[in-house]
mmCIF file of C-alpha atoms in Angstrom:
data_model
loop_
_atom_site.group_PDB
_atom_site.id
_atom_site.type_symbol
_atom_site.label_atom_id
_atom_site.label_comp_id
_atom_site.label_asym_id
_atom_site.label_seq_id
_atom_site.Cartn_x
_atom_site.Cartn_y
_atom_site.Cartn_z
ATOM 1 C CA ARG W 1 0.147 -0.140 0.054
ATOM 2 C CA ILE W 2 1.329 4.241 -0.667
ATOM 3 C CA ASN W 3 1.613 6.095 2.090
ATOM 4 C CA LYS W 4 -0.595 9.378 0.265
ATOM 5 C CA ALA W 5 2.546 11.262 1.371
ATOM 6 C CA ASP W 6 5.632 9.462 0.197
ATOM 7 C CA MET W 7 4.250 9.987 -3.238
ATOM 8 C CA MET W 8 3.861 14.043 -2.920
ATOM 9 C CA LYS W 9 8.376 13.402 -2.476
ATOM 10 C CA ASP W 10 7.318 13.110 -6.318
ATOM 11 C CA ASN W 11 4.500 14.207 -7.818
ATOM 12 C CA GLY W 12 6.194 17.219 -8.302
ATOM 13 C CA SER W 13 4.372 20.334 -7.487
ATOM 14 C CA TYR W 14 3.720 19.661 -3.599
ATOM 15 C CA CYS W 15 5.240 21.159 -1.350
ATOM 16 C CA PRO W 16 5.384 21.452 2.601
ATOM 17 C CA LEU W 17 4.667 24.814 3.436
ATOM 18 C CA ILE W 18 1.364 25.780 2.005
ATOM 19 C CA PHE W 19 -0.020 23.368 4.748
ATOM 20 C CA ASN W 20 2.859 24.747 7.688
ATOM 21 C CA GLU W 21 4.366 28.427 6.964
ATOM 22 C CA ILE W 22 1.844 31.891 7.242
ATOM 23 C CA TYR W 23 4.692 34.456 5.754
ATOM 24 C CA ALA W 24 4.684 38.113 4.956
ATOM 25 C CA ASP W 25 7.272 40.131 3.384
ATOM 26 C CA ASN W 26 8.616 44.280 4.082
ATOM 27 C CA SER W 27 5.455 44.928 1.973
ATOM 28 C CA GLY W 28 2.717 42.700 2.985
ATOM 29 C CA GLU W 29 1.934 40.643 1.432
ATOM 30 C CA TYR W 30 1.008 37.054 2.386
ATOM 31 C CA ARG W 31 3.208 35.397 0.250
ATOM 32 C CA LEU W 32 3.776 31.029 -0.322
ATOM 33 C CA CYS W 33 7.408 31.320 0.861
ATOM 34 C CA CYS W 34 9.982 33.885 1.038
ATOM 35 C CA HIS W 35 11.150 32.264 -2.344
ATOM 36 C CA ALA W 36 7.145 31.755 -4.129
ATOM 37 C CA ARG W 37 6.612 35.064 -7.018
ATOM 38 C CA SER W 38 3.959 38.011 -6.252
ATOM 39 C CA THR W 39 1.044 36.993 -7.204
ATOM 40 C CA GLU W 40 -2.462 38.227 -7.188
ATOM 41 C CA THR W 41 -3.345 36.138 -4.073
ATOM 42 C CA SER W 42 -0.760 37.596 -2.500
ATOM 43 C CA GLN W 43 -1.899 41.160 -3.559
ATOM 44 C CA LYS W 44 -4.420 41.235 -2.343
ATOM 45 C CA TYR W 45 -3.870 39.061 1.222
ATOM 46 C CA LYS W 46 -1.588 41.789 2.675
ATOM 47 C CA SER W 47 -0.614 42.113 6.774
ATOM 48 C CA GLN W 48 -2.262 45.831 6.361
ATOM 49 C CA ASN W 49 -5.807 44.532 5.815
ATOM 50 C CA THR W 50 -6.178 40.484 7.103
ATOM 51 C CA LYS W 51 -5.029 38.723 9.306
ATOM 52 C CA PRO W 52 -2.749 36.038 8.907
ATOM 53 C CA PHE W 53 -4.921 32.980 10.314
ATOM 54 C CA ASP W 54 -7.780 34.580 7.847
ATOM 55 C CA TYR W 55 -5.528 34.125 4.905
ATOM 56 C CA PHE W 56 -3.679 30.857 5.512
ATOM 57 C CA MET W 57 -7.549 29.177 5.471
ATOM 58 C CA SER W 58 -9.003 31.500 2.601
ATOM 59 C CA ASP W 59 -9.561 29.814 -0.170
ATOM 60 C CA GLU W 60 -7.554 30.650 -2.343
ATOM 61 C CA MET W 61 -5.036 29.280 -0.530
ATOM 62 C CA GLU W 62 -6.801 25.593 -0.022
ATOM 63 C CA ASP W 63 -7.554 25.338 -3.731
ATOM 64 C CA ASN W 64 -3.718 26.050 -3.974
ATOM 65 C CA ARG W 65 -3.199 22.498 -1.531
ATOM 66 C CA ASN W 66 -5.557 21.231 -3.474
ATOM 67 C CA LYS W 67 -3.719 21.262 -6.881
ATOM 68 C CA VAL W 68 -0.397 20.524 -5.473
ATOM 69 C CA LEU W 69 -1.459 17.356 -3.898
ATOM 70 C CA SER W 70 -2.540 16.695 -7.386
ATOM 71 C CA GLY W 71 0.201 17.398 -8.718
ATOM 72 C CA GLU W 72 -0.253 20.907 -10.987
ATOM 73 C CA LYS W 73 2.460 23.142 -10.544
ATOM 74 C CA LEU W 74 1.642 26.751 -9.767
ATOM 75 C CA PRO W 75 3.172 29.104 -11.152
ATOM 76 C CA GLU W 76 4.426 31.692 -7.779
ATOM 77 C CA CYS W 77 6.548 28.124 -6.998
ATOM 78 C CA SER W 78 8.193 29.140 -11.133
ATOM 79 C CA THR W 79 11.858 29.148 -8.495
ATOM 80 C CA CYS W 80 12.270 25.449 -7.054
ATOM 81 C CA TYR W 81 10.771 24.493 -10.120
ATOM 82 C CA LYS W 82 13.334 26.227 -12.461
ATOM 83 C CA GLN W 83 16.475 25.137 -10.012
ATOM 84 C CA GLU W 84 15.436 21.309 -10.584
ATOM 85 C CA GLN W 85 15.299 21.676 -14.155
ATOM 86 C CA TRP W 86 18.396 22.677 -14.157
ATOM 87 C CA GLY W 87 19.327 19.915 -11.193
ATOM 88 C CA GLY W 88 19.940 21.638 -7.849
ATOM 89 C CA GLU W 89 17.928 20.891 -4.613
ATOM 90 C CA SER W 90 15.083 23.589 -4.530
ATOM 91 C CA TYR W 91 13.980 25.199 -1.480
ATOM 92 C CA ARG W 92 10.360 23.364 -2.003
ATOM 93 C CA LYS W 93 12.778 19.551 -1.813
ATOM 94 C CA LYS W 94 14.948 20.604 0.822
ATOM 95 C CA LYS W 95 11.332 21.090 2.943
ATOM 96 C CA ILE W 96 10.379 17.314 2.078
ATOM 97 C CA ARG W 97 13.034 15.927 2.671
ATOM 98 C CA HIS W 98 13.461 17.086 5.938
ATOM 99 C CA TYR W 99 10.063 15.357 6.894
ATOM 100 C CA GLN W 100 10.937 12.353 5.290
ATOM 101 C CA THR W 101 7.993 9.480 5.626
ATOM 102 C CA LYS W 102 6.075 11.927 7.246
ATOM 103 C CA LEU W 103 4.511 14.728 4.888
ATOM 104 C CA PRO W 104 1.578 17.723 5.888
ATOM 105 C CA THR W 105 -1.846 17.110 2.988
ATOM 106 C CA HIS W 106 -3.812 19.542 6.114
ATOM 107 C CA VAL W 107 -3.864 22.399 7.768
ATOM 108 C CA ASP W 108 -2.515 21.331 11.685
ATOM 109 C CA LYS W 109 0.818 22.769 13.260
ATOM 110 C CA VAL W 110 2.571 25.821 11.653
ATOM 111 C CA THR W 111 5.218 27.959 11.520
ATOM 112 C CA LEU W 112 5.211 31.862 11.026
ATOM 113 C CA LYS W 113 7.448 33.779 9.282
ATOM 114 C CA LEU W 114 6.299 37.289 9.102
ATOM 115 C CA ARG W 115 8.017 40.615 8.449
ATOM 116 C CA ILE W 116 6.147 43.011 10.775
ATOM 117 C CA ASN W 117 8.165 44.058 13.627
ATOM 118 C CA GLY W 118 10.136 46.641 10.892
ATOM 119 C CA SER W 119 13.265 47.234 9.153
ATOM 120 C CA TYR W 120 15.478 48.814 11.255
ATOM 121 C CA CYS W 121 18.804 47.083 10.564
ATOM 122 C CA ASN W 122 22.372 48.753 11.813
ATOM 123 C CA LEU W 123 23.876 47.545 8.812
ATOM 124 C CA SER W 124 24.117 48.320 4.939
ATOM 125 C CA CYS W 125 25.104 44.590 3.765
ATOM 126 C CA TYR W 126 26.153 45.014 -0.214
ATOM 127 C CA MET W 127 23.822 42.437 -0.785
ATOM 128 C CA CYS W 128 20.642 42.906 0.605
ATOM 129 C CA ILE W 129 17.431 44.133 -0.882
ATOM 130 C CA PRO W 130 16.920 48.122 0.518
ATOM 131 C CA TYR W 131 13.829 47.394 1.773
ATOM 132 C CA ASN W 132 14.495 44.869 4.369
ATOM 133 C CA SER W 133 16.856 46.702 6.060
ATOM 134 C CA SER W 134 17.001 50.986 6.829
ATOM 135 C CA THR W 135 20.732 51.926 7.248
ATOM 136 C CA ARG W 136 21.045 50.698 3.340
ATOM 137 C CA ARG W 137 17.974 52.386 1.969
ATOM 138 C CA ASN W 138 20.462 54.922 3.241
ATOM 139 C CA GLU W 139 23.106 54.346 1.386
ATOM 140 C CA MET W 140 21.525 53.374 -1.382
ATOM 141 C CA ASN W 141 19.297 56.879 -1.306
ATOM 142 C CA LYS W 142 22.679 58.874 -1.238
ATOM 143 C CA ILE W 143 25.282 56.069 -4.142
ATOM 144 C CA TYR W 144 21.597 56.789 -6.857
ATOM 145 C CA PRO W 145 19.224 60.087 -5.181
ATOM 146 C CA GLU W 146 17.721 59.231 -9.342
ATOM 147 C CA GLY W 147 16.724 55.917 -7.938
ATOM 148 C CA TRP W 148 17.883 51.794 -7.334
ATOM 149 C CA GLU W 149 14.319 50.507 -8.910
ATOM 150 C CA PHE W 150 17.063 48.233 -11.296
ATOM 151 C CA PHE W 151 18.231 47.353 -7.562
ATOM 152 C CA SER W 152 14.804 45.193 -6.628
ATOM 153 C CA SER W 153 11.827 46.539 -7.610
ATOM 154 C CA SER W 154 10.286 45.446 -3.605
ATOM 155 C CA LYS W 155 9.017 48.513 -1.754
ATOM 156 C CA PHE W 156 8.803 48.796 2.311
ATOM 157 C CA GLU W 157 5.136 48.975 3.610
ATOM 158 C CA SER W 158 5.121 49.781 7.287
ATOM 159 C CA VAL W 159 2.507 47.732 9.701
ATOM 160 C CA LYS W 160 0.834 50.562 11.599
ATOM 161 C CA HIS W 161 -0.102 49.644 15.422
ATOM 162 C CA LYS W 162 -3.666 49.113 14.859
ATOM 163 C CA GLU W 163 -2.526 46.727 12.131
ATOM 164 C CA TYR W 164 0.112 45.842 14.582
ATOM 165 C CA ASP W 165 -2.311 44.830 17.104
ATOM 166 C CA MET W 166 -4.506 43.306 14.142
ATOM 167 C CA ILE W 167 -1.583 40.317 13.962
ATOM 168 C CA VAL W 168 -0.685 39.690 17.016
ATOM 169 C CA ASN W 169 -3.820 39.230 18.525
ATOM 170 C CA ASP W 170 -5.282 36.728 15.430
ATOM 171 C CA ILE W 171 -1.106 35.586 16.920
ATOM 172 C CA ILE W 172 -2.144 35.306 20.309
ATOM 173 C CA ASP W 173 -5.690 33.730 20.137
ATOM 174 C CA ASN W 174 -4.668 31.004 17.233
ATOM 175 C CA ILE W 175 -1.007 30.318 19.601
ATOM 176 C CA GLU W 176 -2.183 26.592 19.951
ATOM 177 C CA LYS W 177 -1.638 26.508 15.808
ATOM 178 C CA VAL W 178 2.491 27.214 16.307
ATOM 179 C CA ASP W 179 4.794 25.525 15.893
ATOM 180 C CA LYS W 180 7.420 27.251 15.370
ATOM 181 C CA ILE W 181 8.171 30.941 14.489
ATOM 182 C CA HIS W 182 10.933 32.335 12.273
ATOM 183 C CA ILE W 183 11.732 35.787 13.725
ATOM 184 C CA THR W 184 13.342 38.133 11.038
ATOM 185 C CA GLY W 185 13.805 42.231 10.856
ATOM 186 C CA GLY W 186 15.928 44.807 9.584
ATOM 187 C CA GLU W 187 17.650 43.292 12.727
ATOM 188 C CA PRO W 188 15.943 41.319 14.881
ATOM 189 C CA LEU W 189 17.486 42.401 18.238
ATOM 190 C CA GLN W 190 17.310 45.811 18.078
ATOM 191 C CA LEU W 191 13.453 46.375 16.952
ATOM 192 C CA PRO W 192 10.667 46.878 20.073
ATOM 193 C CA LYS W 193 7.819 45.795 17.601
ATOM 194 C CA HIS W 194 9.792 41.916 17.979
ATOM 195 C CA TRP W 195 10.382 42.314 21.742
ATOM 196 C CA GLU W 196 6.932 43.087 22.213
ATOM 197 C CA LEU W 197 5.665 40.389 20.159
ATOM 198 C CA ILE W 198 8.139 37.801 23.066
ATOM 199 C CA ASP W 199 6.408 39.639 25.765
ATOM 200 C CA ARG W 200 3.017 39.135 24.979
ATOM 201 C CA ILE W 201 3.535 34.641 24.071
ATOM 202 C CA PRO W 202 2.062 33.371 26.923
ATOM 203 C CA GLU W 203 5.142 30.772 29.614
ATOM 204 C CA GLU W 204 2.579 28.124 28.710
ATOM 205 C CA HIS W 205 2.205 28.665 25.143
ATOM 206 C CA ALA W 206 6.169 29.344 24.788
ATOM 207 C CA LYS W 207 7.767 26.102 25.896
ATOM 208 C CA ASN W 208 5.724 23.910 23.430
ATOM 209 C CA ILE W 209 7.427 26.979 20.278
ATOM 210 C CA ASP W 210 10.232 26.917 18.525
ATOM 211 C CA LEU W 211 12.175 30.078 17.290
ATOM 212 C CA VAL W 212 14.027 30.434 14.484
ATOM 213 C CA TYR W 213 16.536 33.747 14.695
ATOM 214 C CA ASP W 214 18.259 35.547 12.152
ATOM 215 C CA THR W 215 20.328 37.497 13.370
ATOM 216 C CA ASN W 216 23.894 40.294 12.293
ATOM 217 C CA LEU W 217 24.403 38.895 16.036
ATOM 218 C CA THR W 218 26.086 42.886 16.247
ATOM 219 C CA GLU W 219 24.515 43.292 19.666
ATOM 220 C CA LEU W 220 22.455 41.196 21.961
ATOM 221 C CA ARG W 221 20.775 43.497 24.468
ATOM 222 C CA TYR W 222 18.489 45.833 23.422
ATOM 223 C CA LYS W 223 17.050 48.132 26.467
ATOM 224 C CA ASN W 224 16.038 45.525 29.434
ATOM 225 C CA HIS W 225 15.808 43.000 26.823
ATOM 226 C CA SER W 226 18.111 40.094 26.134
ATOM 227 C CA VAL W 227 19.174 36.950 23.652
ATOM 228 C CA TYR W 228 19.042 35.211 26.857
ATOM 229 C CA ASP W 229 15.479 35.968 27.921
ATOM 230 C CA VAL W 230 14.396 34.581 24.542
ATOM 231 C CA GLN W 231 16.698 31.222 25.314
ATOM 232 C CA ASN W 232 15.283 30.688 29.031
ATOM 233 C CA LYS W 233 11.866 31.381 27.919
ATOM 234 C CA PHE W 234 10.585 29.004 24.922
ATOM 235 C CA ARG W 235 11.460 25.478 24.236
ATOM 236 C CA LYS W 236 14.218 25.746 21.922
ATOM 237 C CA VAL W 237 16.007 28.551 19.874
ATOM 238 C CA VAL W 238 18.456 28.457 17.403
ATOM 239 C CA TRP W 239 20.151 31.901 16.036
ATOM 240 C CA GLY W 240 20.614 31.696 12.506
ATOM 241 C CA VAL W 241 23.651 34.201 11.932
ATOM 242 C CA SER W 242 24.191 35.887 8.814
ATOM 243 C CA CYS W 243 27.790 35.520 7.152
ATOM 244 C CA ASP W 244 29.029 36.263 5.006
ATOM 245 C CA HIS W 245 33.379 35.849 5.443
ATOM 246 C CA ILE W 246 36.052 37.083 7.864
ATOM 247 C CA ASN W 247 38.292 39.966 9.272
ATOM 248 C CA ASP W 248 38.139 43.052 6.776
ATOM 249 C CA LYS W 249 35.900 41.285 3.634
ATOM 250 C CA LEU W 250 32.633 40.789 6.736
ATOM 251 C CA SER W 251 33.345 44.247 7.516
ATOM 252 C CA TRP W 252 32.888 45.470 3.202
ATOM 253 C CA ILE W 253 30.382 42.895 2.541
ATOM 254 C CA ARG W 254 27.686 43.562 5.395
ATOM 255 C CA TYR W 255 29.646 47.262 6.664
ATOM 256 C CA PRO W 256 29.437 48.901 8.330
ATOM 257 C CA ILE W 257 30.198 46.360 11.053
ATOM 258 C CA ASP W 258 32.207 45.692 13.747
ATOM 259 C CA VAL W 259 34.399 42.076 13.429
ATOM 260 C CA LYS W 260 35.511 42.760 17.188
ATOM 261 C CA LYS W 261 32.369 43.027 18.695
ATOM 262 C CA PHE W 262 30.393 40.137 16.720
ATOM 263 C CA GLU W 263 33.163 37.847 17.181
ATOM 264 C CA SER W 264 32.934 38.631 20.955
ATOM 265 C CA ASN W 265 28.841 38.061 20.608
ATOM 266 C CA LEU W 266 29.515 34.739 18.912
ATOM 267 C CA ARG W 267 31.898 33.230 21.083
ATOM 268 C CA GLU W 268 29.430 34.608 23.943
ATOM 269 C CA ILE W 269 26.551 32.763 22.759
ATOM 270 C CA LYS W 270 28.348 29.277 22.265
ATOM 271 C CA GLU W 271 30.106 29.523 25.381
ATOM 272 C CA ALA W 272 27.096 29.682 27.120
ATOM 273 C CA GLY W 273 25.109 26.545 24.841
ATOM 274 C CA PHE W 274 23.305 28.485 22.424
ATOM 275 C CA ASN W 275 22.301 26.713 19.079
ATOM 276 C CA VAL W 276 23.967 28.739 16.824
ATOM 277 C CA ILE W 277 24.005 28.349 12.551
ATOM 278 C CA LEU W 278 26.524 30.747 10.076
ATOM 279 C CA ASN W 279 23.776 31.510 7.718
ATOM 280 C CA CYS W 280 26.826 32.363 4.415
ATOM 281 C CA THR W 281 24.501 34.073 1.272
ATOM 282 C CA ILE W 282 26.863 33.772 -1.295
ATOM 283 C CA SER W 283 27.779 36.013 -3.663
ATOM 284 C CA LEU W 284 30.633 37.100 -6.228
ATOM 285 C CA LEU W 285 32.910 38.048 -3.306
ATOM 286 C CA ASN W 286 33.164 35.060 -1.219
ATOM 287 C CA ILE W 287 32.487 32.360 -3.672
ATOM 288 C CA HIS W 288 35.995 31.796 -4.183
ATOM 289 C CA ASP W 289 36.264 30.830 -0.043
ATOM 290 C CA LEU W 290 33.529 29.293 1.271
ATOM 291 C CA LEU W 291 36.123 26.802 2.406
ATOM 292 C CA GLU W 292 37.887 29.154 3.842
ATOM 293 C CA ILE W 293 35.210 30.481 5.521
ATOM 294 C CA HIS W 294 33.861 26.694 7.041
ATOM 295 C CA LYS W 295 37.157 26.438 8.560
ATOM 296 C CA TYR W 296 38.120 30.130 10.058
ATOM 297 C CA TYR W 297 34.289 29.834 12.148
ATOM 298 C CA LYS W 298 34.349 25.589 12.422
ATOM 299 C CA THR W 299 38.550 26.176 13.867
ATOM 300 C CA LYS W 300 37.466 29.101 16.337
ATOM 301 C CA PHE W 301 34.415 29.035 17.070
ATOM 302 C CA GLY W 302 33.475 25.690 16.838
ATOM 303 C CA VAL W 303 29.692 27.152 14.834
ATOM 304 C CA VAL W 304 28.187 25.132 11.398
ATOM 305 C CA VAL W 305 28.860 27.213 8.727
ATOM 306 C CA ASN W 306 25.427 26.572 6.358
ATOM 307 C CA PHE W 307 26.043 27.433 2.089
ATOM 308 C CA ASN W 308 21.788 27.674 1.885
ATOM 309 C CA SER W 309 21.565 30.672 0.280
ATOM 310 C CA VAL W 310 22.932 31.916 -3.202
ATOM 311 C CA VAL W 311 22.481 35.885 -4.866
ATOM 312 C CA THR W 312 20.163 35.851 -7.358
ATOM 313 C CA THR W 313 18.396 39.493 -6.777
ATOM 314 C CA PRO W 314 19.842 41.822 -7.779
ATOM 315 C CA ASN W 315 21.297 39.682 -10.245
ATOM 316 C CA PHE W 316 24.474 41.529 -11.579
ATOM 317 C CA LEU W 317 25.808 40.525 -8.303
ATOM 318 C CA SER W 318 24.791 36.538 -9.042
ATOM 319 C CA ILE W 319 27.907 34.092 -9.518
ATOM 320 C CA GLN W 320 26.356 33.172 -12.680
ATOM 321 C CA HIS W 321 28.053 35.544 -15.350
ATOM 322 C CA LEU W 322 31.887 34.530 -13.636
ATOM 323 C CA PRO W 323 33.953 34.263 -16.753
ATOM 324 C CA GLN W 324 32.814 31.039 -18.255
ATOM 325 C CA ASP W 325 37.022 29.359 -17.298
ATOM 326 C CA VAL W 326 36.179 30.995 -13.642
ATOM 327 C CA LYS W 327 32.958 29.397 -13.480
ATOM 328 C CA ASP W 328 34.363 25.883 -14.580
ATOM 329 C CA LYS W 329 37.581 26.285 -12.414
ATOM 330 C CA LEU W 330 35.048 26.764 -9.352
ATOM 331 C CA ILE W 331 32.545 23.613 -9.994
ATOM 332 C CA ASP W 332 35.304 21.101 -10.395
ATOM 333 C CA TYR W 333 36.950 22.525 -6.911
ATOM 334 C CA TYR W 334 32.937 22.321 -5.360
ATOM 335 C CA ASP W 335 32.234 19.165 -6.839
ATOM 336 C CA LEU W 336 33.891 16.594 -4.918
ATOM 337 C CA PRO W 337 32.566 13.527 -2.748
ATOM 338 C CA SER W 338 34.140 15.439 0.630
ATOM 339 C CA PHE W 339 31.139 17.938 0.148
ATOM 340 C CA VAL W 340 27.950 15.262 0.411
ATOM 341 C CA ASP W 341 26.019 15.306 3.338
ATOM 342 C CA LYS W 342 24.501 12.561 5.447
ATOM 343 C CA TRP W 343 21.374 12.205 2.218
ATOM 344 C CA ARG W 344 24.106 11.501 0.080
ATOM 345 C CA VAL W 345 23.207 15.641 -1.292
ATOM 346 C CA ASN W 346 26.485 17.623 -2.219
ATOM 347 C CA LYS W 347 26.029 20.819 0.184
ATOM 348 C CA MET W 348 27.664 23.368 -2.364
ATOM 349 C CA ASN W 349 24.785 21.575 -5.129
ATOM 350 C CA LEU W 350 22.618 25.527 -4.821
ATOM 351 C CA VAL W 351 27.022 27.264 -5.640
ATOM 352 C CA LEU W 352 26.987 24.650 -8.536
ATOM 353 C CA THR W 353 23.878 25.452 -10.099
ATOM 354 C CA GLN W 354 24.397 29.033 -10.133
ATOM 355 C CA LEU W 355 27.682 28.120 -11.231
ATOM 356 C CA LYS W 356 25.895 26.637 -14.557
ATOM 357 C CA LEU W 357 23.835 28.889 -15.591
ATOM 358 C CA ASP W 358 24.957 31.364 -18.808
ATOM 359 C CA GLY W 359 25.998 34.618 -17.661
ATOM 360 C CA ASP W 360 26.278 37.654 -19.379
ATOM 361 C CA THR W 361 29.023 40.412 -19.293
ATOM 362 C CA LYS W 362 27.473 42.760 -19.636
ATOM 363 C CA ASN W 363 26.360 42.511 -15.802
ATOM 364 C CA LEU W 364 29.188 41.173 -13.637
ATOM 365 C CA LYS W 365 30.303 45.992 -15.305
ATOM 366 C CA GLN W 366 27.524 46.078 -13.670
ATOM 367 C CA ALA W 367 28.261 44.876 -10.593
ATOM 368 C CA TYR W 368 32.210 46.466 -10.432
ATOM 369 C CA ASP W 369 30.351 49.685 -11.383
ATOM 370 C CA TYR W 370 28.353 49.442 -8.324
ATOM 371 C CA MET W 371 30.811 47.988 -5.749
ATOM 372 C CA ASP W 372 32.513 50.661 -6.745
ATOM 373 C CA LYS W 373 30.012 53.065 -5.847
ATOM 374 C CA LEU W 374 30.224 51.812 -2.373
ATOM 375 C CA SER W 375 33.842 51.858 -1.890
ATOM 376 C CA LYS W 376 32.835 55.699 -2.563
ATOM 377 C CA ASN W 377 30.269 56.424 -0.304
ATOM 378 C CA ARG W 378 32.193 54.242 2.103
ATOM 379 C CA ASN W 379 36.158 55.151 2.096
ATOM 380 C CA PHE W 380 36.710 51.276 1.267
ATOM 381 C CA ASP W 381 37.691 50.166 -1.513
ATOM 382 C CA TRP W 382 36.799 46.992 -1.963
ATOM 383 C CA ARG W 383 39.545 45.818 -5.434
ATOM 384 C CA THR W 384 42.270 46.808 -2.628
ATOM 385 C CA LEU W 385 40.000 44.127 -0.359
ATOM 386 C CA TRP W 386 40.376 41.630 -3.393
ATOM 387 C CA PRO W 387 42.820 42.594 -6.071
ATOM 388 C CA ASP W 388 42.939 38.928 -7.517
ATOM 389 C CA PHE W 389 39.096 38.492 -7.745
ATOM 390 C CA LEU W 390 39.398 37.233 -11.191
ATOM 391 C CA LYS W 391 42.673 36.288 -10.906
#
């Protein structure tokens, strides 16, 4: 007898996130996940006008669930379908693999990933979508006073106080359905609304909820709150720390991070027994150094580095636009048995997939121009740090 959940692995459309994740971006759109395209449904249902659980149980979402259960592909999921077509492991397949044979086919426990707490961030990472960071927007406005829509057409739309209360009240009213909360920003640890949400979750429910953070870890405390408050309140906390290089190269990519303070904070929470993972976003400026980055943090801090994210927006910072001879060398370098995990999946699969795409030298030139403009504004030259970038 074939288990229905087993069948979902191979129908080419099914994704567990449609059954167990409520996601909203910084424009307020409820989308199927952070990789999904904007659609009429996401533009209709927004944080500004709809409660998260009302959206999730809407007729449109039920229709999407029926479609993927029957194998019909959704246009908003084209990013994953394309990655699979190119031979890579998509976000969809990765989520399926984590469930093994027990895949959800109805709504039960859910993960919340809602960008409702604001977009304040103290860093301006060179590959960050500006609507996710206030400091980033300020820098881009200085460099491109005529506008930077070419970088990203996505917009930030704040959640007003009344709307925020509506959303949080809905979360509290449905708290028994919440299994996990994925906290993003801006920089969440410096967002007062984030701490307000944490404080409002009752202790008896918090002990049954996991938290996952996306944080730059530049600060461990905010006013009378600290990371230790969170660590002690919830069932499990995973600290996903964004970190894309080491030393001065980290300073440039995640400008203007204080590397010494960052490393001190990393050491503090690691020694305190926190569950820490470093998340490295792969782009032009670290593709040559992934093993060096992995070795540095593993040796110095005993922390695992994940390479599960590559820059595709803006496209001109994508590693696919490197010269073909450079990409060929990188493919040989990273396509090795030593990178294969316990699921027989190459941990550099996403990297290899991106490197095998056709590139465009015009995009590479645009990347150089963009990074030169950033260097001039920062008085911190990227070319000095990467003198042999393409050699």
